[in-house]
Short mmCIF file of C-alpha atoms and ligand atoms in Angstrom, two decimals:
data_model
loop_
_atom_site.label_atom_id
_atom_site.label_comp_id
_atom_site.label_asym_id
_atom_site.label_seq_id
_atom_site.Cartn_x
_atom_site.Cartn_y
_atom_site.Cartn_z
CA MET A 1 9.20 39.73 125.36
CA GLN A 2 6.88 42.42 124.07
CA LEU A 3 6.78 40.89 120.59
CA PHE A 4 5.38 37.76 122.22
CA ASN A 5 2.91 39.96 124.16
CA TYR A 6 4.37 39.36 127.62
CA ARG A 7 4.03 42.21 130.13
CA GLU A 8 6.62 43.15 132.71
CA ILE A 9 6.16 42.19 136.34
CA ARG A 10 8.32 43.46 139.21
CA THR A 11 8.29 41.91 142.65
CA PRO A 12 10.09 42.96 145.85
CA VAL A 13 13.65 41.86 146.44
CA PHE A 14 12.58 39.76 149.43
CA GLU A 15 9.58 37.68 150.41
CA GLU A 16 8.56 35.77 153.49
CA THR A 17 10.74 32.69 153.72
CA ALA A 18 7.73 30.37 153.88
CA LEU A 19 6.82 31.29 150.28
CA PHE A 20 10.06 29.86 148.90
CA ALA A 21 10.08 26.89 151.25
CA ARG A 22 6.63 25.93 149.95
CA GLY A 23 6.99 27.05 146.39
CA ILE A 24 10.43 25.67 145.60
CA GLY A 25 10.40 22.74 148.00
CA GLU A 26 12.05 22.13 151.38
CA LEU A 27 14.21 19.36 149.97
CA THR A 28 15.77 21.31 147.10
CA ASP A 29 19.32 22.66 147.16
CA ILE A 30 18.02 26.21 146.90
CA VAL A 31 15.87 26.03 150.00
CA GLY A 32 18.10 23.59 151.85
CA LYS A 33 21.38 25.44 151.60
CA GLU A 34 21.45 28.42 149.27
CA MET A 35 18.98 31.03 150.50
CA TYR A 36 19.90 34.30 152.17
CA THR A 37 17.45 34.20 155.05
CA PHE A 38 17.23 36.65 157.95
CA PRO A 39 14.72 37.78 160.58
CA ASP A 40 13.39 41.34 160.38
CA ARG A 41 12.77 43.47 163.48
CA SER A 42 9.51 41.71 164.22
CA GLU A 43 11.16 38.30 163.90
CA THR A 44 9.47 37.49 160.59
CA SER A 45 11.77 35.31 158.53
CA LEU A 46 12.53 36.95 155.18
CA THR A 47 14.53 35.67 152.22
CA LEU A 48 16.18 37.49 149.31
CA LYS A 49 14.60 36.02 146.21
CA PRO A 50 16.61 33.05 144.91
CA GLU A 51 14.36 32.68 141.84
CA MET A 52 11.32 34.42 140.50
CA THR A 53 8.54 31.92 139.91
CA ALA A 54 7.31 31.67 143.51
CA SER A 55 7.20 35.48 143.80
CA VAL A 56 5.33 35.81 140.50
CA ILE A 57 2.74 33.27 141.58
CA ARG A 58 2.36 34.98 144.96
CA ALA A 59 1.67 38.25 143.11
CA TYR A 60 -0.61 36.45 140.63
CA ILE A 61 -2.79 35.17 143.47
CA GLN A 62 -2.64 38.32 145.59
CA HIS A 63 -3.49 40.73 142.77
CA ASN A 64 -5.99 38.58 140.86
CA LEU A 65 -3.93 38.36 137.70
CA GLY A 66 -5.99 35.24 137.02
CA GLU A 67 -8.87 37.42 135.87
CA GLN A 68 -7.31 37.22 132.41
CA PRO A 69 -7.59 33.79 130.77
CA LEU A 70 -3.84 33.49 130.19
CA ALA A 71 -1.53 35.76 132.18
CA LYS A 72 1.73 36.28 130.31
CA VAL A 73 4.44 38.08 132.29
CA TYR A 74 8.19 38.63 132.01
CA TYR A 75 10.84 39.92 134.39
CA LEU A 76 14.46 40.98 134.73
CA SER A 77 15.63 40.93 138.31
CA PRO A 78 18.54 40.34 140.66
CA MET A 79 18.56 36.95 142.43
CA PHE A 80 20.52 35.77 145.44
CA ARG A 81 21.92 32.34 146.19
CA GLN A 82 24.65 31.41 148.62
CA GLU A 83 26.64 29.15 146.34
CA ARG A 84 30.37 28.77 145.95
CA PRO A 85 31.26 31.58 143.54
CA GLN A 86 33.02 30.56 140.32
CA ALA A 87 32.94 31.48 136.63
CA GLY A 88 29.26 31.85 135.71
CA ARG A 89 28.10 31.38 139.28
CA LEU A 90 27.59 34.39 141.47
CA ARG A 91 25.86 35.06 144.74
CA GLN A 92 24.00 38.03 143.37
CA PHE A 93 23.18 37.46 139.73
CA HIS A 94 20.42 38.47 137.35
CA GLN A 95 17.76 36.48 135.62
CA PHE A 96 15.34 37.35 132.88
CA GLY A 97 12.45 35.05 132.26
CA ALA A 98 8.78 34.66 131.50
CA GLU A 99 5.77 32.83 132.87
CA ALA A 100 2.49 31.96 131.12
CA ILE A 101 -0.11 31.19 133.74
CA GLY A 102 -3.48 29.63 132.97
CA GLY A 103 -2.86 27.41 129.91
CA GLU A 104 -2.52 23.65 129.92
CA LEU A 105 -2.00 22.94 126.22
CA PRO A 106 1.43 22.01 124.87
CA SER A 107 1.18 25.05 122.59
CA VAL A 108 1.90 27.23 125.63
CA ASP A 109 5.03 25.19 126.39
CA ALA A 110 6.01 25.57 122.74
CA GLU A 111 5.54 29.34 122.87
CA ILE A 112 7.60 29.71 126.06
CA ILE A 113 10.41 27.61 124.58
CA ALA A 114 10.22 29.51 121.29
CA LEU A 115 10.46 32.80 123.21
CA ALA A 116 13.53 31.67 125.13
CA VAL A 117 15.26 30.32 122.01
CA GLU A 118 14.30 33.39 119.97
CA ILE A 119 16.10 35.70 122.40
CA TYR A 120 19.41 33.90 121.80
CA ARG A 121 18.75 33.67 118.06
CA THR A 122 17.98 37.39 117.79
CA LEU A 123 21.23 38.21 119.58
CA GLY A 124 23.13 36.11 117.04
CA ILE A 125 24.31 33.56 119.58
CA GLU A 126 25.60 30.28 118.21
CA ASN A 127 26.56 27.00 119.73
CA ILE A 128 23.53 26.46 121.92
CA ALA A 129 21.48 23.31 122.43
CA LEU A 130 17.89 22.94 123.55
CA LYS A 131 17.24 19.85 125.65
CA ILE A 132 13.74 18.82 126.59
CA ASN A 133 12.23 16.14 128.79
CA SER A 134 9.02 15.29 130.57
CA VAL A 135 9.03 14.80 134.32
CA GLY A 136 5.49 13.39 134.40
CA CYS A 137 2.72 14.32 136.78
CA GLU A 138 1.11 13.34 140.07
CA SER A 139 -0.34 10.24 138.53
CA CYS A 140 2.71 8.77 136.76
CA ARG A 141 5.67 10.12 138.74
CA PRO A 142 5.16 8.25 142.05
CA GLY A 143 5.23 4.86 140.32
CA TYR A 144 8.33 5.83 138.35
CA LYS A 145 10.03 7.25 141.44
CA ALA A 146 9.56 3.93 143.21
CA LEU A 147 10.97 2.09 140.20
CA LEU A 148 14.02 4.37 140.05
CA LYS A 149 14.54 4.10 143.77
CA SER A 150 14.57 0.33 143.76
CA TYR A 151 16.94 0.37 140.77
CA LEU A 152 19.34 2.66 142.64
CA GLU A 153 18.87 0.85 145.95
CA ARG A 154 20.97 -2.00 144.55
CA VAL A 155 24.00 0.27 144.08
CA ARG A 156 23.29 2.54 147.05
CA THR A 157 26.68 2.17 148.75
CA GLN A 158 28.57 2.97 145.54
CA LEU A 159 26.72 6.24 144.96
CA SER A 160 28.26 9.58 145.98
CA GLU A 161 27.42 10.80 149.45
CA GLU A 162 25.16 13.52 148.01
CA SER A 163 23.27 11.03 145.87
CA GLN A 164 22.83 8.64 148.79
CA LYS A 165 21.05 11.44 150.63
CA ARG A 166 18.98 12.20 147.55
CA LEU A 167 17.86 8.59 147.33
CA GLU A 168 15.57 9.37 150.27
CA THR A 169 14.63 12.93 149.42
CA ASN A 170 14.64 13.42 145.64
CA PRO A 171 15.92 10.39 143.70
CA LEU A 172 15.23 12.05 140.32
CA ARG A 173 18.02 14.52 141.01
CA ILE A 174 20.54 11.64 141.09
CA LEU A 175 20.09 11.46 137.31
CA ASP A 176 21.68 14.88 136.82
CA SER A 177 24.53 14.29 139.28
CA LYS A 178 27.87 15.51 137.92
CA ASP A 179 29.77 12.79 139.83
CA LYS A 180 31.53 10.40 137.39
CA GLN A 181 30.78 7.24 139.36
CA ASP A 182 27.10 8.28 139.71
CA ARG A 183 27.01 8.75 135.94
CA VAL A 184 28.26 5.21 135.35
CA LEU A 185 25.87 3.72 137.90
CA THR A 186 22.86 5.48 136.39
CA ALA A 187 23.79 4.94 132.75
CA ASP A 188 21.01 2.39 132.25
CA ALA A 189 18.62 3.65 134.92
CA PRO A 190 14.94 3.85 133.97
CA LEU A 191 13.92 7.34 132.78
CA MET A 192 10.66 9.16 133.44
CA LYS A 193 10.09 9.80 129.74
CA ASP A 194 9.68 6.05 129.19
CA HIS A 195 7.13 5.71 132.00
CA LEU A 196 4.71 8.56 131.30
CA CYS A 197 0.95 8.15 131.67
CA ALA A 198 -1.16 8.56 128.52
CA GLU A 199 -1.87 12.24 129.18
CA CYS A 200 1.77 13.22 129.82
CA SER A 201 2.93 11.15 126.90
CA THR A 202 0.50 12.86 124.50
CA HIS A 203 1.49 16.26 125.85
CA PHE A 204 5.19 15.50 125.32
CA ARG A 205 4.58 14.18 121.81
CA GLU A 206 2.55 17.23 120.82
CA LEU A 207 5.20 19.58 122.19
CA GLN A 208 7.84 17.85 120.08
CA ALA A 209 5.60 18.08 117.01
CA SER A 210 5.13 21.84 117.63
CA LEU A 211 8.87 22.44 118.01
CA THR A 212 9.53 20.49 114.84
CA SER A 213 6.99 22.53 112.90
CA LEU A 214 8.53 25.73 114.31
CA LYS A 215 11.90 24.44 113.05
CA ILE A 216 13.39 24.73 116.52
CA PRO A 217 16.06 22.04 116.85
CA PHE A 218 15.89 20.08 120.12
CA GLU A 219 17.19 16.97 121.71
CA VAL A 220 15.23 14.74 124.12
CA ASP A 221 17.34 14.24 127.22
CA GLY A 222 15.80 12.02 129.89
CA ARG A 223 18.20 13.39 132.47
CA ILE A 224 16.92 16.95 132.50
CA VAL A 225 15.06 16.91 135.80
CA ARG A 226 15.44 20.49 137.11
CA GLY A 227 16.10 21.21 140.76
CA LEU A 228 12.66 22.29 141.79
CA ASP A 229 9.80 20.17 143.11
CA TYR A 230 6.90 21.89 141.46
CA TYR A 231 7.66 20.92 137.87
CA THR A 232 5.24 18.70 135.94
CA LYS A 233 5.39 17.43 132.37
CA THR A 234 7.76 19.62 130.33
CA ALA A 235 11.26 20.39 131.61
CA PHE A 236 13.87 22.03 129.40
CA GLU A 237 17.29 23.57 129.40
CA ILE A 238 19.23 25.69 126.97
CA ILE A 239 22.90 24.82 127.10
CA GLY A 240 25.67 27.17 126.00
CA LYS A 241 28.42 24.99 124.61
CA ASP A 242 31.02 27.75 125.09
CA LEU A 243 30.37 28.14 128.79
CA GLY A 244 32.44 25.47 130.54
CA ALA A 245 31.31 23.81 133.79
CA GLN A 246 28.31 26.09 134.45
CA ASP A 247 26.85 25.62 131.00
CA ALA A 248 23.12 26.21 131.52
CA LEU A 249 22.00 29.45 129.90
CA ALA A 250 18.34 28.96 130.74
CA GLY A 251 16.00 26.45 132.25
CA GLY A 252 12.30 26.11 132.57
CA GLY A 253 9.28 23.96 132.44
CA ARG A 254 5.71 23.39 133.39
CA TYR A 255 4.52 23.69 136.97
CA ASP A 256 0.84 22.77 137.05
CA LEU A 257 0.81 22.20 140.83
CA LEU A 258 2.33 25.42 142.12
CA VAL A 259 -0.54 27.92 142.01
CA LYS A 260 -2.76 25.62 144.05
CA GLU A 261 0.12 24.75 146.37
CA LEU A 262 0.52 28.46 147.14
CA GLY A 263 -3.16 28.93 147.92
CA GLY A 264 -4.64 29.83 144.53
CA LYS A 265 -7.03 27.99 142.25
CA ASP A 266 -5.89 24.91 140.39
CA THR A 267 -4.05 26.64 137.52
CA PRO A 268 -1.58 25.18 135.02
CA ALA A 269 1.50 27.26 134.19
CA VAL A 270 4.80 27.15 132.35
CA GLY A 271 7.86 29.39 132.35
CA PHE A 272 11.60 29.80 132.04
CA ALA A 273 14.44 31.65 133.73
CA ALA A 274 17.70 32.64 132.08
CA GLY A 275 20.98 33.85 133.49
CA PHE A 276 21.93 37.35 132.40
CA GLU A 277 25.64 37.10 133.29
CA ARG A 278 26.00 33.82 131.42
CA LEU A 279 24.33 35.42 128.41
CA LEU A 280 26.85 38.27 128.56
CA MET A 281 29.75 35.82 128.97
CA THR A 282 28.58 33.95 125.89
CA MET A 283 28.18 37.15 123.88
CA GLU A 284 31.66 38.25 124.90
CA LYS A 285 33.14 34.91 123.81
CA GLN A 286 31.36 35.12 120.49
CA SER A 287 32.40 38.77 119.98
CA LEU A 288 28.80 39.93 119.98
CA LEU A 289 29.17 42.38 122.83
CA ASN A 290 29.90 45.61 121.00
CA ILE A 291 27.55 47.91 122.82
CA PRO A 292 28.78 51.51 122.48
CA LEU A 293 29.01 53.55 125.66
CA PRO A 294 26.40 56.28 125.75
CA ALA A 295 27.89 59.58 124.57
CA PRO A 296 26.39 63.08 124.49
CA LEU A 297 25.40 64.35 121.05
CA ILE A 298 26.48 67.88 121.87
CA PHE A 299 29.03 69.32 124.30
CA ILE A 300 28.50 73.00 125.02
CA ALA A 301 31.87 74.54 125.83
CA ALA A 302 31.91 77.94 127.53
CA ALA A 303 34.54 80.55 126.69
CA ASP A 304 33.73 82.88 129.60
CA GLU A 305 31.28 83.58 132.43
CA GLU A 306 28.51 84.67 130.08
CA GLY A 307 29.06 81.49 128.08
CA LYS A 308 28.71 79.40 131.23
CA ARG A 309 25.30 80.86 132.03
CA TRP A 310 24.18 80.42 128.43
CA ALA A 311 25.45 76.82 128.37
CA LEU A 312 23.46 75.95 131.47
CA SER A 313 20.14 77.19 130.13
CA GLN A 314 20.76 76.02 126.55
CA ALA A 315 21.63 72.51 127.76
CA LEU A 316 18.30 72.26 129.57
CA GLU A 317 16.49 73.49 126.47
CA LEU A 318 18.18 70.91 124.24
CA ARG A 319 17.56 68.12 126.74
CA ARG A 320 13.87 69.03 126.85
CA TYR A 321 13.81 68.36 123.13
CA GLY A 322 15.35 64.93 123.56
CA ILE A 323 18.91 65.90 122.65
CA SER A 324 21.56 64.55 124.99
CA CYS A 325 24.15 67.13 125.86
CA GLU A 326 26.88 67.88 128.33
CA LEU A 327 28.55 71.02 129.59
CA ASP A 328 31.36 71.91 131.93
CA LEU A 329 30.34 72.05 135.58
CA LEU A 330 33.86 72.21 137.00
CA GLY A 331 34.96 75.67 135.79
CA ARG A 332 37.59 74.29 133.44
CA SER A 333 39.47 76.26 130.77
CA LEU A 334 38.17 76.17 127.20
CA LYS A 335 41.04 73.91 126.22
CA ALA A 336 40.26 71.49 129.04
CA GLN A 337 36.59 71.53 128.03
CA MET A 338 37.52 70.56 124.46
CA ARG A 339 39.62 67.69 125.82
CA GLU A 340 36.68 66.59 127.98
CA ALA A 341 34.29 66.68 125.01
CA ASP A 342 36.71 64.44 123.15
CA ARG A 343 37.13 62.08 126.12
CA GLN A 344 33.36 61.71 126.36
CA SER A 345 33.08 61.06 122.60
CA ALA A 346 30.63 63.93 122.13
CA ARG A 347 29.73 64.16 118.45
CA TYR A 348 29.57 67.95 118.24
CA VAL A 349 30.85 70.88 120.26
CA ILE A 350 29.30 74.34 120.41
CA VAL A 351 31.52 77.09 121.81
CA ALA A 352 29.68 79.92 123.56
CA GLY A 353 31.11 83.18 124.86
CA HIS A 354 30.31 86.89 124.95
CA ASN A 355 30.92 87.38 121.20
CA GLU A 356 28.77 84.44 120.08
CA ILE A 357 25.96 85.32 122.43
CA THR A 358 25.96 89.00 121.37
CA ARG A 359 25.90 88.05 117.68
CA GLN A 360 23.48 85.15 118.31
CA GLN A 361 25.70 83.12 116.03
CA PHE A 362 27.50 79.92 117.05
CA MET A 363 29.92 77.43 115.52
CA MET A 364 29.00 73.80 115.65
CA LYS A 365 32.15 71.71 115.37
CA SER A 366 32.06 68.08 114.32
CA MET A 367 34.44 66.08 116.50
CA LYS A 368 34.65 63.43 113.82
CA ASP A 369 36.10 65.50 110.97
CA GLY A 370 36.76 68.88 112.59
CA SER A 371 34.40 70.68 110.17
CA GLU A 372 32.60 73.76 111.49
CA THR A 373 29.10 74.88 110.61
CA PRO A 374 27.75 78.34 111.56
CA VAL A 375 24.35 78.16 113.26
CA SER A 376 22.15 81.03 114.37
CA ALA A 377 20.63 80.82 117.85
CA GLY A 378 17.15 80.56 116.38
CA ARG A 379 18.07 77.48 114.36
CA LEU A 380 20.05 75.68 117.03
CA LEU A 381 17.31 73.30 118.09
CA GLU A 382 16.40 72.47 114.53
CA GLU A 383 20.05 71.85 113.59
CA ALA A 384 20.56 69.63 116.63
CA ARG A 385 17.48 67.60 115.79
CA GLY A 386 18.73 67.24 112.24
CA LEU A 387 21.97 65.79 113.61
CA LEU A 388 20.00 63.12 115.46
CA GLY A 389 18.48 62.02 112.19
CA HIS A 390 21.86 61.88 110.42
CA GLY A 391 23.41 59.24 112.65
P1 AMP B 1 17.64 28.00 137.77
O1 AMP B 1 16.61 28.88 138.40
O2 AMP B 1 18.60 27.40 138.76
O3 AMP B 1 17.08 27.02 136.80
O4 AMP B 1 18.56 28.97 136.92
C1 AMP B 1 18.18 29.49 135.67
C2 AMP B 1 19.39 30.14 135.05
O5 AMP B 1 19.89 31.17 135.88
C3 AMP B 1 20.56 29.19 134.88
O6 AMP B 1 20.45 28.46 133.70
C4 AMP B 1 21.73 30.14 134.87
O7 AMP B 1 21.91 30.71 133.59
C5 AMP B 1 21.30 31.22 135.82
N1 AMP B 1 21.87 31.02 137.17
C6 AMP B 1 21.42 30.22 138.16
N2 AMP B 1 22.17 30.32 139.27
C7 AMP B 1 23.14 31.23 138.99
C8 AMP B 1 24.23 31.80 139.73
N3 AMP B 1 24.46 31.47 140.99
N4 AMP B 1 25.02 32.70 139.11
C9 AMP B 1 24.79 33.07 137.82
N5 AMP B 1 23.78 32.58 137.09
C10 AMP B 1 22.95 31.67 137.65
#
């Protein structure tokens, strides 16, 4: 995120419910049935954030982030949705994502997509697919919506119950229904991408040209519609082919109408959100998740009471110089302390007792090969820092 010059934004874990109802849309699944909503003591309705964009835009308006020509922010945050839990779908999960607020050109869409794709590429993840679409704008979508509706009207009774409801509320969503029969019925349905106005069509073409020149492989998929009402023009998803039923790693798009809808100035924006757990699941499947547990560089073992006091003050000293260390705080025997150092994968052990402290001379033992190096008290810090440099 920082390489792309995005700055971190943090928002509270809950917001007033009205923000999400307006920002995401009353008729979406999230607002309709997935939010954790509760009244506080003064009967204000609050909601745990189900996604980040509405909160970011609220903060953008409230704190005048629009003073900069293009506000580029990123986040990593827990999200809450009351969905049926299953593999890759949790009720508290985490998303990372980014928003670029204030730019209308397709180059901003290209940068956001490049950023999302680059994260997976940098982590060495394979088997992903980028799908892009355009969902049009205020001027071309209503006409298309009517066209789609009348097309689906003819097969209304054969559609799934859910899709029949959506025919009234959000017919575009019928296109990404997972129901088999719905899939068959919509196989030849008209798609937004073929009914774009001149402006949206140019924007979509230029975005594709940018992605091609960036050598980012993509696929145009007219069925990517996204669940949220505020999207305009670009919509995209990154699919993880190893993931199973819940296969979306990330999703995003342009939302030129949201800032104004939430009370700000007319401001175009584009962003994405990615699931952290699904990223980890993918990394695990592809054997990319070999993150070592943090281990102390040095374990100071105490041989007696004097050693314990010395260990306590020496540990603080070392820590002040950026050297991670551990010591025994449970009054264990020297033997038990050595076992503990081993269990914690400490790289070196220093044994301190009356003799060592009197002579100001200590033994630094490597836990890897058992070798021992004598170190004088005066050189301890320097030696420890040297160890940091030598892996
Ligand atoms: P969305 O805001 O629904 O477009 O979600 C963006 C990304 O967040 C998805 O592509 C998933 O990777 C992730 N995600 C969404 N909902 C959940 C959930 N309930 N549990 C885990 N990850 C989720």
